[in-house]
Short mmCIF file of C-alpha atoms in Angstrom, two decimals:
data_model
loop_
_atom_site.label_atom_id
_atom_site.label_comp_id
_atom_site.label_asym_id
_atom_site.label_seq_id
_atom_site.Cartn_x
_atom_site.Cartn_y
_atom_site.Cartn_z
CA UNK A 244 101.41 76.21 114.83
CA UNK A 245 100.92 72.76 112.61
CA UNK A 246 97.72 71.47 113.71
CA UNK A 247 98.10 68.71 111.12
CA UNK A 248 101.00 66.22 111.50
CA UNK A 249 102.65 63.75 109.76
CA UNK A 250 105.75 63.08 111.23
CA UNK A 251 107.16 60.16 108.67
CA UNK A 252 108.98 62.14 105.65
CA UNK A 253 109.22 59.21 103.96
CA UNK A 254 108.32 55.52 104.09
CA UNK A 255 108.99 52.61 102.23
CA UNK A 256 107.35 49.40 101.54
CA UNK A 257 107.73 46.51 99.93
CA UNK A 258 105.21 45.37 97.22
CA UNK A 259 102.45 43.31 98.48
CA UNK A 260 102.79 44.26 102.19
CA UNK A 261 100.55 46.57 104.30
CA UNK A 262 101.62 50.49 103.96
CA UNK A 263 100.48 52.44 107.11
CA UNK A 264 100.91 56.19 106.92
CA UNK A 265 99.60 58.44 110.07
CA UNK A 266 98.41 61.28 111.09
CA UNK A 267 98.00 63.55 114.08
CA UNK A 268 96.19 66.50 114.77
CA UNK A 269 95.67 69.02 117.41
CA UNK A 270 92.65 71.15 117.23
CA UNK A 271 89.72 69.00 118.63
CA UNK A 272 87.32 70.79 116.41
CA UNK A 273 88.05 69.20 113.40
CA UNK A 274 85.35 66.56 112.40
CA UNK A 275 85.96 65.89 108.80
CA UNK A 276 89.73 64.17 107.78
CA UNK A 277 90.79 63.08 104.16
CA UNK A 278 93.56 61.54 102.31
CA UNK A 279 94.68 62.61 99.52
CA UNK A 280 97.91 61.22 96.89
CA UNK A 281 99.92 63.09 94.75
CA UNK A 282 102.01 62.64 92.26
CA UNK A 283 104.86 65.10 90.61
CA UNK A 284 103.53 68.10 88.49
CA UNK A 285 100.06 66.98 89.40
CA UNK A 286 97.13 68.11 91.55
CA UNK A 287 96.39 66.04 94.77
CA UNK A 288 93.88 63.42 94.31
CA UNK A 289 91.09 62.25 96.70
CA UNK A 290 91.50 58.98 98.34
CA UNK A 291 89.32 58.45 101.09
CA UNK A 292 87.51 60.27 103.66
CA UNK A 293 86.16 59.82 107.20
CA UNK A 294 83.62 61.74 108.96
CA UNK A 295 84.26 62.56 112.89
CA UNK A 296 81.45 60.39 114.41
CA UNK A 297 82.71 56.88 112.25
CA UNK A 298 86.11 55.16 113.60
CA UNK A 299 87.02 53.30 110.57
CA UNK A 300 86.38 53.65 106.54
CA UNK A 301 86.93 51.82 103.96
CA UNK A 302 87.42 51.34 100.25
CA UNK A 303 88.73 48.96 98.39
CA UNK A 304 92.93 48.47 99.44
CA UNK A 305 92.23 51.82 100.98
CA UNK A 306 91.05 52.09 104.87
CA UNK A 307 91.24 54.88 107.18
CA UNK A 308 91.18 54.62 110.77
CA UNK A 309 90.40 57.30 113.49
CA UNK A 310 91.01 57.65 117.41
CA UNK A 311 89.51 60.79 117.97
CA UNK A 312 90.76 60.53 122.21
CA UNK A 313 94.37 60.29 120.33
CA UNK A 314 93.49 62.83 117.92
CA UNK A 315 95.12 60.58 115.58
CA UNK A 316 94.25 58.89 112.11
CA UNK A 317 95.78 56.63 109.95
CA UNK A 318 95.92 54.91 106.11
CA UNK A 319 95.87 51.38 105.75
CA UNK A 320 96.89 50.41 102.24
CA UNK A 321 97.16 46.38 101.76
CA UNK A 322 98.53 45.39 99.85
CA UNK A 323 100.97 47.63 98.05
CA UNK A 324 101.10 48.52 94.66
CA UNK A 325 103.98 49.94 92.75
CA UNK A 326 101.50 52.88 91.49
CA UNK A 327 100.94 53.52 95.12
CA UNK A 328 104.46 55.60 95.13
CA UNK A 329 103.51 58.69 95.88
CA UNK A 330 103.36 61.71 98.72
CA UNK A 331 100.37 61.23 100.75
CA UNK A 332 98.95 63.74 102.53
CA UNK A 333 95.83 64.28 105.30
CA UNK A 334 94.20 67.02 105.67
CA UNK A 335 91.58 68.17 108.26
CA UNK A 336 88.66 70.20 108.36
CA UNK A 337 86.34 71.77 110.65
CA UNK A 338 82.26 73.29 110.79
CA UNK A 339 83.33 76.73 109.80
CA UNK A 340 80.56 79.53 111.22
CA UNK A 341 79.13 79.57 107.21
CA UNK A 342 77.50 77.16 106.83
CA UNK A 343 79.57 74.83 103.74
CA UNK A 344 82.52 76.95 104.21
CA UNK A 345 85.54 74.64 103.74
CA UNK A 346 88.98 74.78 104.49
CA UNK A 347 91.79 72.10 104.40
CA UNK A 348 94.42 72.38 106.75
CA UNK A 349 97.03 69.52 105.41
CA UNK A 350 99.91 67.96 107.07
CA UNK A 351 103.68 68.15 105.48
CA UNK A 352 102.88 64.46 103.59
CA UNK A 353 104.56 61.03 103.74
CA UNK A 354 106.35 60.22 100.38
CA UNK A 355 105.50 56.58 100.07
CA UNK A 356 107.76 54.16 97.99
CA UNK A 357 106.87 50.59 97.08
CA UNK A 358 109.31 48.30 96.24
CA UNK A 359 108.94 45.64 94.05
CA UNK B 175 83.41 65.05 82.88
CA UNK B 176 86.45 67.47 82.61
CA UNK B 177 88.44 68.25 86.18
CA UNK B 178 89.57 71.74 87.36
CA UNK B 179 91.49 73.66 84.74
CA UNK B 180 94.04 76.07 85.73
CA UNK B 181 96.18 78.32 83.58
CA UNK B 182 98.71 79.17 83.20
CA UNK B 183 100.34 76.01 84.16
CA UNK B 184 103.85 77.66 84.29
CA UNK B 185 105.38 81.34 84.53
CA UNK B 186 108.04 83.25 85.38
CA UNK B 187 108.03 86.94 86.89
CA UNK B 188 110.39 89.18 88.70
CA UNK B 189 110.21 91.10 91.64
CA UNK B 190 107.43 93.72 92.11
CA UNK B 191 105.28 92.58 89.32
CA UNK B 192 102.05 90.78 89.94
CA UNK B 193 100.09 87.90 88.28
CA UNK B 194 96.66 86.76 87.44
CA UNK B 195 95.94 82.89 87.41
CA UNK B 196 92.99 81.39 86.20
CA UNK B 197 90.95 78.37 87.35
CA UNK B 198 87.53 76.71 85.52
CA UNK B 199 86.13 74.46 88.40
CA UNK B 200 83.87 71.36 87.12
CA UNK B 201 80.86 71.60 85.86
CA UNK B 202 78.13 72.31 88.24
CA UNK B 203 80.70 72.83 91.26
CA UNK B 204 80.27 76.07 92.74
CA UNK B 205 82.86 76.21 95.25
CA UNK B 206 86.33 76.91 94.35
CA UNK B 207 89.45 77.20 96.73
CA UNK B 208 92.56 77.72 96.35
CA UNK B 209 96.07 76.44 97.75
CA UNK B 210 99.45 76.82 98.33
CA UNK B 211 102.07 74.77 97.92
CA UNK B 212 105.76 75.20 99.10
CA UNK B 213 108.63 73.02 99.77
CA UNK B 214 108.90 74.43 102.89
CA UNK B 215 105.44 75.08 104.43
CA UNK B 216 103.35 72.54 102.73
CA UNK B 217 99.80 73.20 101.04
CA UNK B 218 98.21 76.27 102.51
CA UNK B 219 94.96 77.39 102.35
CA UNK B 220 94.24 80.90 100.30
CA UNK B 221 90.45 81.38 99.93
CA UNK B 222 87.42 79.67 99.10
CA UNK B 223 84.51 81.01 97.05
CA UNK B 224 80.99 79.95 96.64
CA UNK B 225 78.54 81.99 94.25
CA UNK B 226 80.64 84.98 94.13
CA UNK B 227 81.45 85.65 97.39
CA UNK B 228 84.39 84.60 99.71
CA UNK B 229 83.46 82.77 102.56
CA UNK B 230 86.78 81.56 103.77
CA UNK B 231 90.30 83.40 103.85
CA UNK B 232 93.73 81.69 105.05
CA UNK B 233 96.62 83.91 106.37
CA UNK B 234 97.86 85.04 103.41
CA UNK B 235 98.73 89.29 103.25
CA UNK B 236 96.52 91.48 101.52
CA UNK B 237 98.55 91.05 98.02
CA UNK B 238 96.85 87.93 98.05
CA UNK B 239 93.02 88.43 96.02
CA UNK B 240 90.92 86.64 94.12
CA UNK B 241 87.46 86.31 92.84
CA UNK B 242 84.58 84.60 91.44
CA UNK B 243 82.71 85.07 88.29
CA UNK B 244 78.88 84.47 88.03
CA UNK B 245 79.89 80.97 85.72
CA UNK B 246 81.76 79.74 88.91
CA UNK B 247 85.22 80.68 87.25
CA UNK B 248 87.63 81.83 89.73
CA UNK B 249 91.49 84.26 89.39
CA UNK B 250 93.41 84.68 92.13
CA UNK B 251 95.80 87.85 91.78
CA UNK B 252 99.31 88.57 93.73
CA UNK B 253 100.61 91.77 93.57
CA UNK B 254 104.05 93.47 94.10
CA UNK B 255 105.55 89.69 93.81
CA UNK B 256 108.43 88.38 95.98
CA UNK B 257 110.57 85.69 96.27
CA UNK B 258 108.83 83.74 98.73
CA UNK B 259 105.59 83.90 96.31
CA UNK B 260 107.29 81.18 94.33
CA UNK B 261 105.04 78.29 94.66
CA UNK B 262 102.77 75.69 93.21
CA UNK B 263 98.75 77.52 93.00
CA UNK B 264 96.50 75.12 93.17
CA UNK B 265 92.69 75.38 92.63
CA UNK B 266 90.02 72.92 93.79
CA UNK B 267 86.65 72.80 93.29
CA UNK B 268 83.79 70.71 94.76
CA UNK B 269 80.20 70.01 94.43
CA UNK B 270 78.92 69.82 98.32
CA UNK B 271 80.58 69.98 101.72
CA UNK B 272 81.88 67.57 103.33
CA UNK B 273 82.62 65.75 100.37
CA UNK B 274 85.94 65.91 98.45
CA UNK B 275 88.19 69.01 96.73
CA UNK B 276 88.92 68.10 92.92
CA UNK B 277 92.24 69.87 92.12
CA UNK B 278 93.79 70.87 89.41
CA UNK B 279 97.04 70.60 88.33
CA UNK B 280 98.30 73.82 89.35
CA UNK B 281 100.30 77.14 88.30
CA UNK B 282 103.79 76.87 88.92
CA UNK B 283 104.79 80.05 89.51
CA UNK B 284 108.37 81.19 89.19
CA UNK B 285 109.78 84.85 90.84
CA UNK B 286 113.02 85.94 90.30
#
């Protein structure tokens, strides 16, 4: 049972333009959603985050949006970069009964290409 | 500020043996988790740890273990190693919650 999705593989973009990866989700007791990028033989690395009670985030070319009554979320990047070619990937968390207790429950990821 | 150091970053082992890997979180984080990562089902969550004890488990069989030392270091141990073990580890560590997982750059892990 994938209670993260991200049903795009792959996507590709030229440079300049507006990348917009998504996100869906199923279990409605998830509050907490993140981005994350990563490259080959690397870790993942942070992007952005948004908390359940806020609709939109944003920093820098980076924005996240969220419909919570879709269950859905999405990354705005604008505009493109080259370095932005990467697999991007959202994850999800929820209040676990400890309190601080975390655990990310990722989608698949979106490998991103910008084209020049 | 150094990130989250894990080693080894690559090794190989066959069938039926098992493997330690190591992870030193950042400075002053105290919760470390650790991750999955296969071609085929993504980055899955292991375990988390905060001042010792584990707080958090993913569904992961018993083979799967791991730990936390008083300076916030963290292993994870498999044991009797199969195929399907072959993955990317990854270990993460972070300050507060919510807030963000640093990673680091992972244990490749090989089994033949």
């Amino acid at each position: 049972d994938q209670q993260v999705k991200q049903n795009s593989p792959s996507l590709s973009v030229q440079e300049g333009r507006i990348s917009i990866l998504n996100c869906d989700y199923t279990n409605s007791m998830f509050d907490y959603f993140l981005w994350y990028k990563k490259y080959p033989a690397e870790g993942p690395t942070f992007l952005i985050s948004i908390s359940s009670i806020k609709d939109k985030n944003e920093d820098g070319r980076f924005t996240v949006f969220l419909n919570k009554s879709a269950k859905h979320l999405s990354l705005h990047i604008v505009p493109s970069q080259p370095g932005d070619s990467a697999v991007y990937f959202c994850a999800a968390s929820s209040r676990g009964i400890i309190q601080g207790a975390q655990k990310l429950v990722f989608g698949q990821g979106t490998r991103l290409t910008i084209n020049p | 500020k150094a990130g989250v150091t894990q080693t080894p970053r690559y090794l190989i082992k066959t069938r039926g043996q098992q493997v330690t890997l190591s992870c030193s979180p950042i400075s002053g984080h105290r919760s470390v988790s650790w991750y999955q990562q296969t071609p085929g089902q993504g980055l899955q969550f292991l375990f988390e740890y905060f001042s010792e004890t584990q707080r958090n488990k993913g569904n992961f069989p018993g083979r799967f273990s791991g730990r936390q030392f008083s300076n916030s270091r963290s292993e994870m141990n498999v044991s009797t190693l199969e195929l399907g073990d072959s993955a990317l580890y990854l270990c993460a560590s972070s300050p507060r919650w919510p807030g963000e997982l640093f990673f680091g750059e992972g244990s490749r892990l090989t089994v033949l």
